[in-house]
Structures are given as structure tokens and as C-alpha cells.
């Protein structure tokens, strides 16, 4: 956070995505048409007959699906994928037929749509995780269909006549894709989470973004605001000091991005700086990012929409595309991490009371051994097709025996370098036994924090507990890294903590050998690592672990950081 913004009156606080900052005028996104539930459909200035109403609703669904499909094709990449998923929802048979059944029974179309959409939204919310995040898409389909049925303009983003900060209660992917990017400076929303669609798309587009900003929709159109993703703040009428600080940071960021040298401390201790990806398109965009490879390829991201397990052939094709994009650089492929916050229709166990503690990640090998078999075979085929050798690791390993079984199966399939993720405290505590079975480990600090602190990672209001700075979490990272040093095997970190420049120094000091993060976080982490000696990182790690709270630990580490780095990164 920056001294200029914290606690200042009128400053709106939210959750920042990334580190960038910008100043510009507000453009509020037009919300859904405000129409009564019994609004009548008109044809030629008279109320429509029941048949005409049925036809209007049916064609509205088709038109909305078609227009979203066209936007998806035009957008491509992650935005295109997200829009295709919204289009699929608009084309969904169950949604449309249930609305039509109610309309045919005499219910007004808006009331029928609201009833069915509310029912689906409740189902999605209860399912949690990824499905819960799709509720925004569902409501966006509802708003578009209502507008078409009643002959109103499509809701969404206004035409931007000048570069603006787009502010919305929530921004559906379809709205985000409709943005005139030339004129979008930043995105601010009242709802949404840092792992939701808006945040993912903003990250892909390199736009500063702050979500969960209470009061954002109360900002007047045209008012100048400073949006600071690093601080998670939106400041109306920014003063000269704040503007100057943001200008300075922007200039410094541009310089940081130009440096793509391999990761190393000031005294030359190498720390591989890697990127996290979810699709071949993500891997292709790594181009000039300076990523030395991929430290986490989340393969489940490819199949979130699927109801059937993907075939060996299609998986092999996707994995080969990522290997080709990295052109010989290291790629760590994670086997499917389905369940809990990442439910996959074809794999997740139904009716689990505590899915985060249930049959998720590697444990799916119990009910579905064929999923892992197929995936390892696909990986071996991708290796053969590209002549590049991937590393492979399993998520949610809890015991040395599981690590041994996974390694045996992966090696039998022809994948030579095998590791596991350290996400369960039991594995961190017994890292020596686990490392005896595999070639490397990678710390998933998102889940490690969740399980160490007994705190659901989806509950934003418990963020203080779910903090990788918690000394207990750092103790487990330290135990794992020490076991890695003893065994002479690599220990990486691929959770979000690797993307925090200050935490990255602590991780290096604890003995971690690689850091994997969203590509946008690489320049700041590289800069911080290059400006501290290994000895200083070790001292920072000791200070973080000596503290009795997360906040004290961070403050102690900050006091040991290079003043120039603090100023440049606004730490
Ligand atoms: C983690 O848990 O830190 C991790 C990298 O895996 P995911 O966020 O995909 O669960
Ligand atoms: Mg995880």
C-alpha cells in the first residue's frame, strides 16, 4: 500500500488484481433494463399473442447466443473462451425450455426468466467454486434476453468517447469483451473476486483492476479517479502528490518490464522465475515476458466446461501446443486438480459435505484411475510428438506412499521427471520421506495456507487467516525447503505467494529454487530478487519466521528490504 492513499478520506478500498495504477474519468456501465416482471411483449404496437410471445422469447435466446458466439470468435484467447462459455449458457436447452414452459403456462416472460434464472443461480451458488462464479454469466444472459424480448437496447458498457475507468457493479465476461479496449484505462467492480472472470480477463489484457470496491457504483460519470491495483484503492479527485507518485511508478514499471535476464540474487544465486498457465493460449502469450519456463500448467482449466472426460488425443494435442510454445524451456504439467474450488463435471464427487477435505486432486485416482492413466498417456504422446520432455506433478498428495505410487505410474508411462505438490501440511512435515520418492516438489501455498490455517480459501472475509505470511505457513515452507536442500532436489513455489516481491525474497531465503507466478508479476519479482543478496534473503526469512504474526513478519522483512526497491515497487 502507498502512504499517499491509506486511510485518506473518500478513498474506496477493494482488492487489487496485479500492481498497475492509472488516473482517468469514470464511465459507469449501464445496468440491466429496469422493467417490471409483468412487462408485456408488444408486436406492432399491440400486446403479443401467446404464440408471438413464445416465438419472441425463443428467438431472443437464439439471438443472444449467436451474438455472444460472434463476439467470442472476434475476441479469441481467454476472452473468447469465456464468451464461448456464456454463449453456451444462452444456448442451454434446460434454461430455454424451462422459461418457455412457464411462458406457455401464461407467466409473463420477464417473470418466467427471473424465476428460472434464480433457480439455476441458487443451484450454482450451492455447488460453489467455479460454478458459483458463473452466476454472473447467467444473469448477463438473463439481462440480454429481457432486453431483446422487450425491444430495448442491449445492456452493458457505454460507448467510450475518451480513455476511461470502467466502473460496474459486476462485469460479465460478455461486457468485458464488448469494451472498446483503446479507451479502457482500468476496471473497477463492486462485486467479483480476485480469481473471477473479470480479474482473469483484466490480467490478460494488462489492465489495472480493483474488485470488491464498496461504493464504486456511486461515483459520478466523468469524475477523475486514481485506480491503484497494488494498493487496492480507488481515489476520487486525486491530488498532485498521488498523481506524481503513480506517474513515477508507471515509469519505473516500464523499466522493470524491459529486464528479462534470468532470475538471480544480487550475488548471483540462481532462482528460476517461471510462469503459471492454464491453456496453450496463455503459453503462447509468454513470448517476451522473460519467463524461464512454466512452473505450473493447471491442466484442469482446459476442461472446466466439459461434461465428459477429454480423450487422450485431444489432451495430447493441448499439451503438445504448450510444449511447442515454450520451445524447449521447462514445463511443469500438473495432473488434473478437480474438486473443491475447481469442480469438473466428469470427475468431482457428488454430495461431499467438505469437498476441500474430500476426494479431490490426486485422490481421484481412487474412484477414477482411468483419468490419471489417460492423462499420463497423453503427456507421453505430447513428449514424443514435440521431442520436449515435460516435468509432471500431482496435486493434493498427502503421504509418501501416494507420492511413490504416482511416481511409479508416471515413470511407467514414460515421463521421466516426476514430482508432487506440497499443499497438505502432512507432506511438508514429512518432506524428507516424500522427496525420497520423487525428483522435485512444488509448494502450492494457496492450499497449504488453507489447510494449515483451517480456512476455506473461497471465504474472502477470512483473508487475514488465509495469509502465506502466517508464521505457521512459513514454518511448513521452511521444513519443505530444508528437506529439498538435504536431498539435493528442487523445491519450487507456484502458489500466489510467489508473485509478492517481498515474500519472494523470503522464499528464496528459505531455500526455494524456483518461483512460478502469473506472467504479469514476473518483472517486479525479478527486480526485487536481483537487488538483494542471498544472505539478505536468508536474514529476511529468519525475521519472518521469528515474528509471532503475519503482519509483524511482513513489517520485519520490509525493514530489511532495500529502500530503492521499496520506493520503486511502492512496498
Ligand atoms: C496452490 O494451491 O497454491 C496452487 C498453486 O494450486 P491451485 O491454486 O490451483 O489450487
Ligand atoms: Mg492447490
Coordinates of C-alpha atoms and ligand atoms in Angstrom, one line a residue:
X1 CA 0.0 0.0 0.0
X2 CA 1.1 3.5 -0.6
X3 CA 1.4 6.1 2.1
X4 CA -0.5 8.6 -0.1
X5 CA -3.7 6.6 -0.1
X6 CA -4.1 4.5 3.1
X7 CA -6.9 5.8 5.2
X8 CA -7.4 9.1 3.2
X9 CA -11.0 10.3 3.3
X10 CA -13.1 9.4 0.3
X11 CA -10.7 6.6 -0.8
X12 CA -12.6 3.5 -1.7
X13 CA -10.9 0.2 -0.7
X14 CA -11.1 -3.0 -2.6
X15 CA -9.0 -6.0 -3.7
X16 CA -6.4 -5.1 -6.3
X17 CA -5.5 -7.5 -9.1
X18 CA -1.9 -7.0 -10.2
X19 CA 0.1 -3.9 -9.4
X20 CA -0.6 -1.3 -12.1
X21 CA -2.1 2.1 -11.5
X22 CA -3.8 4.8 -13.6
X23 CA -5.8 8.0 -13.4
X24 CA -8.8 8.7 -15.6
X25 CA -12.5 9.7 -15.7
X26 CA -15.2 7.2 -14.6
X27 CA -17.5 5.6 -17.1
X28 CA -20.3 3.7 -15.4
X29 CA -21.6 0.5 -17.1
X30 CA -25.3 0.7 -17.9
X31 CA -27.1 -1.8 -15.7
X32 CA -29.8 -4.2 -16.7
X33 CA -33.1 -2.8 -18.0
X34 CA -35.3 -1.9 -15.1
X35 CA -38.6 -3.5 -16.2
X36 CA -41.5 -4.8 -14.1
X37 CA -41.8 -8.6 -14.0
X38 CA -45.2 -8.4 -15.8
X39 CA -43.9 -6.2 -18.7
X40 CA -45.9 -7.2 -21.8
X41 CA -44.3 -8.1 -25.2
X42 CA -45.5 -5.8 -27.9
X43 CA -46.0 -6.6 -31.6
X44 CA -46.8 -3.7 -34.0
X45 CA -47.9 -1.6 -31.0
X46 CA -50.3 -4.1 -29.6
X47 CA -49.9 -6.8 -26.9
X48 CA -48.4 -10.0 -28.4
X49 CA -50.5 -13.2 -28.6
X50 CA -49.3 -16.2 -26.6
X51 CA -47.8 -17.7 -29.7
X52 CA -46.0 -14.5 -30.6
X53 CA -44.7 -14.2 -27.0
X54 CA -43.4 -17.8 -27.2
X55 CA -41.7 -17.0 -30.5
X56 CA -40.2 -13.7 -29.2
X57 CA -38.6 -15.5 -26.2
X58 CA -37.3 -18.4 -28.3
X59 CA -35.7 -16.1 -30.9
X60 CA -34.3 -13.8 -28.1
X61 CA -32.3 -16.8 -26.7
X62 CA -31.1 -17.7 -30.2
X63 CA -30.0 -14.1 -31.0
X64 CA -28.2 -13.6 -27.7
X65 CA -26.4 -16.9 -28.1
X66 CA -25.5 -16.0 -31.7
X67 CA -24.2 -12.5 -30.8
X68 CA -22.1 -13.9 -28.0
X69 CA -20.7 -16.5 -30.3
X70 CA -19.8 -13.9 -32.8
X71 CA -18.1 -11.8 -30.1
X72 CA -16.2 -14.9 -28.9
X73 CA -14.9 -15.6 -32.4
X74 CA -13.8 -11.9 -32.7
X75 CA -12.1 -11.8 -29.3
X76 CA -10.2 -15.1 -29.4
X77 CA -7.8 -16.1 -26.5
X78 CA -9.1 -16.3 -22.9
X79 CA -11.8 -13.6 -23.5
X80 CA -13.0 -15.7 -26.4
X81 CA -13.1 -18.9 -24.3
X82 CA -15.1 -17.1 -21.6
X83 CA -17.5 -15.6 -24.1
X84 CA -18.0 -19.0 -25.7
X85 CA -18.9 -20.4 -22.3
X86 CA -21.5 -17.6 -21.8
X87 CA -22.9 -18.3 -25.3
X88 CA -23.2 -21.9 -24.4
X89 CA -25.3 -20.9 -21.4
X90 CA -27.5 -18.8 -23.6
X91 CA -28.0 -21.8 -25.9
X92 CA -28.6 -24.2 -23.0
X93 CA -31.6 -26.3 -23.6
X94 CA -32.7 -26.7 -20.0
X95 CA -32.6 -22.9 -19.4
X96 CA -34.6 -22.1 -22.5
X97 CA -37.2 -24.9 -22.3
X98 CA -38.0 -24.2 -18.7
X99 CA -38.5 -20.5 -19.4
X100 CA -40.7 -21.4 -22.4
X101 CA -42.7 -23.8 -20.4
X102 CA -43.6 -21.1 -17.9
X103 CA -44.4 -18.6 -20.7
X104 CA -46.7 -21.2 -22.3
X105 CA -48.4 -21.6 -18.9
X106 CA -49.2 -17.9 -19.0
X107 CA -46.4 -16.4 -16.9
X108 CA -45.1 -13.0 -18.3
X109 CA -41.7 -13.5 -20.0
X110 CA -39.7 -11.4 -17.6
X111 CA -41.2 -13.1 -14.5
X112 CA -40.6 -16.5 -16.2
X113 CA -37.0 -15.7 -16.9
X114 CA -36.3 -14.4 -13.4
X115 CA -37.9 -17.5 -11.8
X116 CA -35.8 -19.9 -13.9
X117 CA -32.6 -17.9 -13.6
X118 CA -33.0 -17.5 -9.8
X119 CA -33.4 -21.3 -9.6
X120 CA -30.3 -22.0 -11.6
X121 CA -28.3 -19.3 -9.8
X122 CA -29.2 -20.9 -6.4
X123 CA -28.0 -24.3 -7.7
X124 CA -24.7 -22.8 -9.0
X125 CA -24.1 -20.9 -5.8
X126 CA -24.7 -24.0 -3.7
X127 CA -22.3 -26.0 -5.9
X128 CA -19.7 -23.4 -5.0
X129 CA -16.3 -22.8 -6.6
X130 CA -16.2 -22.3 -10.3
X131 CA -19.9 -22.8 -10.8
X132 CA -20.7 -20.1 -8.3
X133 CA -18.6 -17.7 -10.3
X134 CA -20.7 -18.5 -13.4
X135 CA -23.8 -16.9 -11.8
X136 CA -22.6 -13.5 -13.2
X137 CA -22.7 -15.1 -16.7
X138 CA -26.2 -16.5 -16.1
X139 CA -27.5 -13.1 -15.0
X140 CA -25.9 -11.4 -18.0
X141 CA -27.7 -13.9 -20.3
X142 CA -31.0 -13.0 -18.5
X143 CA -30.5 -9.3 -19.0
X144 CA -29.7 -9.6 -22.7
X145 CA -32.7 -11.9 -23.3
X146 CA -35.0 -9.5 -21.4
X147 CA -33.7 -6.6 -23.5
X148 CA -34.3 -8.4 -26.8
X149 CA -37.7 -9.7 -25.8
X150 CA -38.9 -6.2 -25.0
X151 CA -37.1 -4.4 -27.8
X152 CA -34.7 -2.5 -25.5
X153 CA -31.1 -1.6 -26.2
X154 CA -28.6 -4.3 -25.1
X155 CA -27.4 -3.6 -21.5
X156 CA -23.7 -3.2 -20.8
X157 CA -20.9 -0.9 -21.5
X158 CA -21.4 2.6 -22.8
X159 CA -19.6 3.8 -25.9
X160 CA -16.4 5.3 -24.6
X161 CA -15.6 8.6 -26.3
X162 CA -12.3 9.0 -24.4
X163 CA -9.9 6.9 -22.3
X164 CA -11.9 6.0 -19.1
X165 CA -12.0 3.9 -16.0
X166 CA -14.9 1.4 -16.5
X167 CA -16.9 1.0 -13.2
X168 CA -19.6 -1.6 -12.8
X169 CA -21.4 -3.4 -10.0
X170 CA -20.2 -6.6 -11.6
X171 CA -18.9 -7.0 -15.1
X172 CA -20.0 -10.1 -17.0
X173 CA -17.4 -11.5 -19.4
X174 CA -19.6 -10.5 -22.3
X175 CA -19.5 -6.9 -21.1
X176 CA -15.7 -7.0 -20.7
X177 CA -15.3 -8.4 -24.2
X178 CA -17.6 -5.6 -25.6
X179 CA -15.2 -3.0 -24.2
X180 CA -13.6 -0.6 -26.6
X181 CA -10.1 -1.5 -25.3
X182 CA -8.5 1.5 -26.9
X183 CA -10.3 3.6 -24.4
X184 CA -10.3 1.4 -21.3
X185 CA -7.8 2.6 -18.7
X186 CA -8.8 0.3 -15.8
X187 CA -11.7 -1.8 -14.5
X188 CA -13.4 -1.3 -11.1
X189 CA -16.2 -3.5 -9.8
X190 CA -18.2 -3.7 -6.6
X191 CA -18.6 -7.4 -6.7
X192 CA -16.4 -10.2 -8.1
X193 CA -13.3 -11.8 -6.6
X194 CA -9.6 -11.8 -7.4
X195 CA -10.0 -15.2 -9.1
X196 CA -13.2 -14.4 -11.0
X197 CA -13.6 -13.8 -14.7
X198 CA -13.3 -10.0 -14.6
X199 CA -9.9 -10.3 -12.8
X200 CA -8.7 -13.0 -15.2
X201 CA -9.6 -11.0 -18.3
X202 CA -8.2 -7.8 -16.9
X203 CA -5.0 -9.6 -16.1
X204 CA -4.8 -11.0 -19.6
X205 CA -5.4 -7.5 -21.1
X206 CA -2.8 -6.0 -18.7
X207 CA -5.4 -3.5 -17.3
X208 CA -5.2 -2.3 -13.7
X209 CA -8.2 -3.8 -11.9
X210 CA -9.7 -3.5 -8.4
X211 CA -12.6 -5.7 -7.4
X212 CA -14.9 -5.7 -4.3
X213 CA -14.9 -1.9 -4.1
X214 CA -17.9 -1.0 -2.0
X215 CA -19.5 2.3 -3.2
X216 CA -17.9 2.3 -6.7
X217 CA -21.2 2.5 -8.5
X218 CA -21.9 5.7 -6.5
X219 CA -19.1 7.5 -8.4
X220 CA -20.4 10.1 -10.9
X221 CA -19.7 9.6 -14.6
X222 CA -16.8 11.7 -15.6
X223 CA -15.2 12.1 -12.1
X224 CA -11.5 11.7 -12.2
X225 CA -10.3 8.7 -10.1
X226 CA -6.9 7.1 -9.4
X227 CA -7.1 3.3 -9.6
X228 CA -4.2 1.6 -7.8
X229 CA -4.3 -2.2 -8.1
X230 CA -1.2 -2.6 -5.9
X231 CA -2.9 -0.8 -3.1
X232 CA -6.4 -2.0 -4.0
X233 CA -7.7 1.6 -3.9
X234 CA -9.9 3.9 -5.9
X235 CA -9.3 7.6 -5.1
X236 CA -11.7 10.2 -6.4
X237 CA -10.2 13.6 -7.3
X238 CA -6.6 12.5 -6.8
X239 CA -4.2 15.3 -5.7
X240 CA -0.9 16.3 -7.3
X241 CA 1.1 14.1 -4.9
X242 CA -0.7 11.0 -5.7
X243 CA -0.7 11.6 -9.4
X244 CA 3.1 12.2 -9.3
X245 CA 3.6 9.0 -7.3
X246 CA 1.6 7.0 -9.8
X247 CA 3.4 8.5 -12.8
X248 CA 6.7 7.7 -11.2
X249 CA 5.6 4.1 -10.5
X250 CA 4.4 3.7 -14.1
X251 CA 7.7 4.9 -15.5
X252 CA 9.6 2.5 -13.1
X253 CA 7.3 -0.4 -14.2
X254 CA 8.1 0.2 -17.8
X255 CA 11.8 -0.1 -17.0
X256 CA 11.3 -3.3 -14.9
X257 CA 9.5 -5.0 -17.8
X258 CA 12.4 -4.3 -20.1
X259 CA 14.7 -6.5 -17.9
X260 CA 14.3 -10.2 -18.9
X261 CA 17.5 -11.6 -17.5
X262 CA 17.4 -15.0 -15.7
X263 CA 16.4 -14.8 -12.1
X264 CA 19.2 -14.5 -9.6
X265 CA 20.0 -12.6 -6.4
X266 CA 22.5 -9.7 -6.4
X267 CA 25.3 -12.1 -5.7
X268 CA 24.4 -14.5 -8.4
X269 CA 22.4 -17.2 -6.6
X270 CA 20.1 -18.5 -9.3
X271 CA 16.3 -18.6 -8.7
X272 CA 14.3 -19.7 -11.8
X273 CA 11.5 -17.3 -12.5
X274 CA 8.6 -19.3 -14.1
X275 CA 5.0 -18.6 -15.3
X276 CA 1.7 -20.2 -14.3
X277 CA -0.5 -21.1 -17.3
X278 CA -3.9 -22.8 -17.9
X279 CA -4.2 -23.0 -21.7
X280 CA -2.0 -23.1 -24.8
X281 CA -3.1 -19.5 -25.5
X282 CA -1.6 -18.5 -22.1
X283 CA 1.6 -20.3 -23.0
X284 CA 1.8 -18.6 -26.4
X285 CA 1.5 -15.1 -24.8
X286 CA 4.6 -15.8 -22.6
X287 CA 6.7 -14.5 -25.6
X288 CA 8.8 -11.6 -24.3
X289 CA 7.8 -12.0 -20.6
X290 CA 11.2 -13.3 -19.6
X291 CA 9.6 -16.4 -18.1
X292 CA 12.3 -19.1 -17.9
X293 CA 9.6 -21.7 -18.4
X294 CA 6.3 -22.8 -17.0
X295 CA 6.3 -23.8 -13.3
X296 CA 2.6 -24.7 -13.2
X297 CA 0.4 -25.8 -16.1
X298 CA -3.1 -26.1 -14.5
X299 CA -4.5 -28.7 -16.9
X300 CA -8.0 -28.8 -15.3
X301 CA -8.5 -25.2 -16.7
X302 CA -8.8 -26.8 -20.2
X303 CA -11.7 -28.9 -19.1
X304 CA -13.8 -26.8 -16.7
X305 CA -16.8 -26.7 -19.2
X306 CA -16.7 -30.3 -20.0
X307 CA -19.3 -32.9 -19.0
X308 CA -17.3 -35.8 -20.5
X309 CA -13.7 -36.7 -19.8
X310 CA -11.4 -35.4 -22.6
X311 CA -9.8 -38.1 -24.8
X312 CA -6.2 -39.0 -25.0
X313 CA -5.9 -37.4 -28.4
X314 CA -7.3 -34.0 -27.5
X315 CA -5.3 -33.9 -24.3
X316 CA -2.1 -34.8 -26.2
X317 CA -2.8 -32.0 -28.7
X318 CA -3.2 -29.4 -25.9
X319 CA -0.1 -30.5 -24.0
X320 CA 1.9 -30.5 -27.2
X321 CA 0.8 -27.0 -28.0
X322 CA 2.1 -25.8 -24.6
X323 CA 5.4 -27.6 -25.0
X324 CA 5.8 -26.1 -28.5
X325 CA 5.0 -22.6 -27.3
X326 CA 7.8 -23.0 -24.6
X327 CA 10.3 -24.1 -27.3
X328 CA 12.5 -26.3 -25.1
X329 CA 12.1 -24.3 -21.9
X330 CA 11.0 -26.2 -18.8
X331 CA 7.3 -27.0 -18.5
X332 CA 5.8 -28.5 -15.3
X333 CA 2.5 -30.1 -16.0
X334 CA 0.1 -30.7 -13.1
X335 CA -2.3 -33.6 -13.4
X336 CA -6.0 -32.8 -13.1
X337 CA -6.8 -30.9 -9.9
X338 CA -10.5 -31.5 -9.8
X339 CA -12.8 -31.0 -6.9
X340 CA -13.5 -28.3 -4.2
X341 CA -12.9 -24.9 -5.8
X342 CA -12.3 -26.5 -9.2
X343 CA -15.2 -28.9 -9.8
X344 CA -15.1 -30.8 -13.1
X345 CA -18.5 -32.3 -14.0
X346 CA -16.9 -35.6 -15.1
X347 CA -14.7 -36.1 -12.1
X348 CA -15.9 -34.3 -9.0
X349 CA -17.6 -36.5 -6.4
X350 CA -21.2 -35.5 -5.8
X351 CA -22.7 -34.8 -2.4
X352 CA -19.4 -34.3 -0.5
X353 CA -20.0 -32.4 2.7
X354 CA -16.5 -31.0 2.8
X355 CA -15.2 -31.1 -0.7
X356 CA -11.9 -29.4 0.2
X357 CA -11.2 -32.3 2.5
X358 CA -12.7 -34.9 0.2
X359 CA -11.9 -36.8 -3.0
X360 CA -10.1 -34.1 -4.9
X361 CA -6.8 -33.8 -6.7
X362 CA -4.6 -36.9 -6.7
X363 CA -7.2 -38.7 -4.6
X364 CA -9.5 -39.0 -7.7
X365 CA -7.3 -41.9 -8.7
X366 CA -9.3 -44.0 -6.2
X367 CA -12.8 -43.7 -7.9
X368 CA -11.4 -42.8 -11.4
X369 CA -8.0 -44.5 -12.1
X370 CA -8.6 -44.1 -15.8
X371 CA -8.4 -40.3 -15.6
X372 CA -4.8 -40.3 -14.5
X373 CA -3.9 -43.2 -16.8
X374 CA -5.3 -41.3 -19.8
X375 CA -3.6 -38.0 -18.8
X376 CA -0.2 -39.6 -18.4
X377 CA -0.5 -41.4 -21.7
X378 CA -1.5 -38.1 -23.4
X379 CA 1.6 -36.4 -21.8
X380 CA 3.9 -39.2 -23.1
X381 CA 2.4 -38.7 -26.6
X382 CA 2.9 -34.9 -26.4
X383 CA 6.5 -35.6 -25.4
X384 CA 7.0 -37.9 -28.4
X385 CA 5.3 -35.5 -30.8
X386 CA 7.4 -32.5 -29.8
X387 CA 10.7 -34.0 -28.7
X388 CA 10.4 -32.0 -25.5
X389 CA 10.4 -33.6 -22.1
X390 CA 7.8 -32.2 -19.6
X391 CA 8.0 -32.5 -15.9
X392 CA 4.8 -33.8 -14.3
X393 CA 3.4 -33.4 -10.7
X394 CA 0.3 -34.4 -8.8
X395 CA -1.8 -32.1 -6.7
X396 CA -3.0 -32.8 -3.1
X397 CA -0.6 -35.5 -2.2
X398 CA -0.8 -36.4 1.5
X399 CA 1.6 -39.3 2.1
X400 CA 4.9 -40.6 0.9
X401 CA 3.1 -43.7 -0.4
X402 CA 0.9 -41.6 -2.6
X403 CA 4.0 -39.9 -4.0
X404 CA 5.6 -43.3 -4.6
X405 CA 2.5 -44.7 -6.4
X406 CA 2.2 -41.6 -8.6
X407 CA 5.9 -41.6 -9.5
X408 CA 5.8 -45.3 -10.4
X409 CA 2.8 -44.7 -12.7
X410 CA 4.2 -41.6 -14.4
X411 CA 7.6 -43.2 -15.0
X412 CA 5.9 -46.4 -16.4
X413 CA 4.0 -44.1 -18.8
X414 CA 7.4 -42.7 -20.0
X415 CA 7.5 -39.3 -18.1
X416 CA 11.0 -39.1 -16.6
X417 CA 10.9 -36.2 -14.2
X418 CA 8.2 -36.6 -11.6
X419 CA 7.2 -34.5 -8.6
X420 CA 4.3 -33.7 -6.3
X421 CA 2.8 -30.6 -4.9
X422 CA 3.2 -29.7 -1.2
X423 CA -0.3 -28.4 -0.3
X424 CA -1.1 -30.6 2.7
X425 CA 0.7 -29.9 6.0
X426 CA 1.4 -33.6 6.4
X427 CA 3.6 -33.6 3.3
X428 CA 5.5 -30.5 4.4
X429 CA 6.2 -32.2 7.8
X430 CA 7.3 -35.4 6.1
X431 CA 9.0 -33.8 3.1
X432 CA 12.1 -35.9 3.5
X433 CA 10.2 -39.2 3.0
X434 CA 8.2 -37.7 0.1
X435 CA 11.4 -36.3 -1.6
X436 CA 12.9 -39.8 -1.4
X437 CA 10.2 -40.9 -3.8
X438 CA 10.2 -38.1 -6.4
X439 CA 12.6 -35.8 -8.3
X440 CA 11.2 -32.5 -7.1
X441 CA 8.4 -30.8 -5.2
X442 CA 6.4 -27.6 -5.7
X443 CA 4.7 -25.8 -2.9
X444 CA 1.1 -24.8 -3.6
X445 CA 0.9 -22.1 -0.9
X446 CA -2.7 -21.2 -1.7
X447 CA -3.9 -24.7 -0.5
X448 CA -1.0 -25.0 2.1
X449 CA -2.3 -21.8 3.8
X450 CA -5.9 -23.1 3.5
X451 CA -5.1 -26.4 5.2
X452 CA -2.6 -25.0 7.7
X453 CA -4.9 -22.3 8.9
X454 CA -8.1 -24.4 8.6
X455 CA -9.6 -21.6 6.5
X456 CA -11.7 -22.0 3.3
X457 CA -9.8 -20.3 0.5
X458 CA -13.1 -19.2 -1.0
X459 CA -14.1 -17.1 2.1
X460 CA -12.9 -13.6 1.3
X461 CA -13.8 -12.4 4.8
X462 CA -11.2 -14.6 6.4
X463 CA -8.3 -13.3 4.2
X464 CA -6.3 -12.4 7.3
X465 CA -6.1 -16.0 8.3
X466 CA -5.5 -17.2 4.8
X467 CA -2.2 -15.5 4.5
X468 CA 1.0 -17.0 3.4
X469 CA 2.8 -14.6 5.8
X470 CA 1.4 -16.5 8.7
X471 CA 4.5 -17.8 10.5
X472 CA 2.9 -21.3 10.7
X473 CA 2.7 -21.5 6.9
X474 CA 6.3 -20.2 6.6
X475 CA 7.4 -22.9 9.1
X476 CA 6.0 -25.6 6.7
X477 CA 7.6 -24.0 3.7
X478 CA 10.9 -23.9 5.6
X479 CA 10.6 -27.6 6.5
X480 CA 10.0 -28.5 2.9
X481 CA 12.8 -26.3 1.5
X482 CA 15.3 -27.7 4.1
X483 CA 14.4 -31.3 3.1
X484 CA 15.0 -30.2 -0.5
X485 CA 18.4 -28.9 0.3
X486 CA 19.3 -32.1 2.2
X487 CA 18.1 -34.3 -0.7
X488 CA 19.7 -32.0 -3.3
X489 CA 16.3 -31.8 -5.1
X490 CA 14.5 -28.7 -6.4
X491 CA 11.8 -27.1 -4.3
X492 CA 9.6 -24.6 -6.2
X493 CA 6.7 -22.4 -5.1
X494 CA 3.8 -22.0 -7.5
X495 CA 1.1 -20.5 -5.2
X496 CA 0.1 -16.8 -5.3
X497 CA 2.8 -16.0 -2.6
X498 CA 5.5 -16.4 -5.3
X499 CA 4.1 -13.3 -7.0
X500 CA 4.5 -11.0 -4.0
X501 CA 8.0 -9.4 -4.4
X502 CA 8.7 -9.2 -0.7
X503 CA 7.5 -12.7 0.0
X504 CA 9.6 -13.9 -3.0
X505 CA 12.7 -12.8 -1.1
X506 CA 11.7 -14.7 2.0
X507 CA 11.0 -17.8 -0.1
X508 CA 14.5 -17.5 -1.7
X509 CA 16.0 -17.1 1.8
X510 CA 14.2 -20.3 2.9
X511 CA 15.9 -22.3 0.2
X512 CA 13.3 -22.4 -2.6
X513 CA 14.9 -22.9 -6.0
X514 CA 12.1 -21.6 -8.4
X515 CA 9.2 -19.2 -8.2
X516 CA 6.2 -19.6 -10.6
X517 CA 3.6 -16.9 -10.9
X518 CA 1.2 -15.0 -13.3
X519 CA 3.3 -13.7 -16.1
X520 CA 2.4 -10.1 -15.2
X521 CA 4.1 -10.5 -11.8
X522 CA 7.5 -11.5 -13.1
X523 CA 9.1 -8.1 -13.7
X524 CA 8.6 -6.9 -10.1
X525 CA 9.7 -10.2 -8.6
X526 CA 12.8 -10.3 -10.8
X527 CA 13.7 -6.7 -9.9
X528 CA 13.3 -7.4 -6.1
X529 CA 15.4 -10.7 -6.3
X530 CA 18.2 -9.0 -8.3
X531 CA 18.6 -6.3 -5.8
X532 CA 19.1 -8.4 -2.6
X533 CA 21.9 -10.7 -1.8
X534 CA 21.2 -14.3 -0.8
X535 CA 22.5 -13.5 2.6
X536 CA 19.9 -10.7 3.0
X537 CA 17.2 -13.1 1.8
X538 CA 18.2 -15.6 4.5
X539 CA 18.0 -12.8 7.1
X540 CA 14.6 -11.8 5.8
X541 CA 13.4 -15.4 6.1
X542 CA 14.6 -15.7 9.6
X543 CA 12.9 -12.4 10.5
X544 CA 9.6 -13.5 9.0
X545 CA 9.7 -16.8 10.9
X546 CA 10.8 -15.1 14.2
X547 CA 7.6 -12.9 14.2
X548 CA 4.5 -14.0 16.0
X549 CA 2.0 -12.8 13.4
X550 CA 1.7 -12.3 9.7
X551 CA 1.7 -8.5 10.0
X552 CA 4.7 -8.4 12.3
X553 CA 6.6 -10.8 9.9
X554 CA 5.9 -8.7 6.9
X555 CA 6.9 -5.5 8.7
X556 CA 10.2 -7.0 9.8
X557 CA 11.0 -8.1 6.3
X558 CA 10.1 -4.8 4.9
X559 CA 12.5 -3.1 7.3
X560 CA 15.3 -5.3 5.8
X561 CA 14.4 -4.5 2.2
X562 CA 16.5 -2.2 0.0
X563 CA 15.0 1.3 0.3
X564 CA 15.2 1.8 -3.5
X565 CA 13.2 -1.4 -4.1
X566 CA 10.6 -0.3 -1.6
X567 CA 10.2 3.0 -3.3
X568 CA 10.1 1.6 -6.8
X569 CA 7.6 -1.1 -6.1
X570 CA 5.6 1.1 -3.6
X571 CA 6.0 -1.6 -0.9
Ligands
LIG1 C1 -1.9 -23.8 -4.7 O1 -2.8 -24.4 -4.1 O2 -1.1 -22.9 -4.2 C2 -1.8 -24.0 -6.2 C3 -0.8 -23.5 -6.9 O3 -2.8 -24.7 -6.8 P1 -4.3 -24.1 -7.1 O4 -4.3 -22.7 -6.8 O5 -4.5 -24.4 -8.5 O6 -5.1 -25.0 -6.1
LIG2 MG1 -3.7 -26.1 -4.9

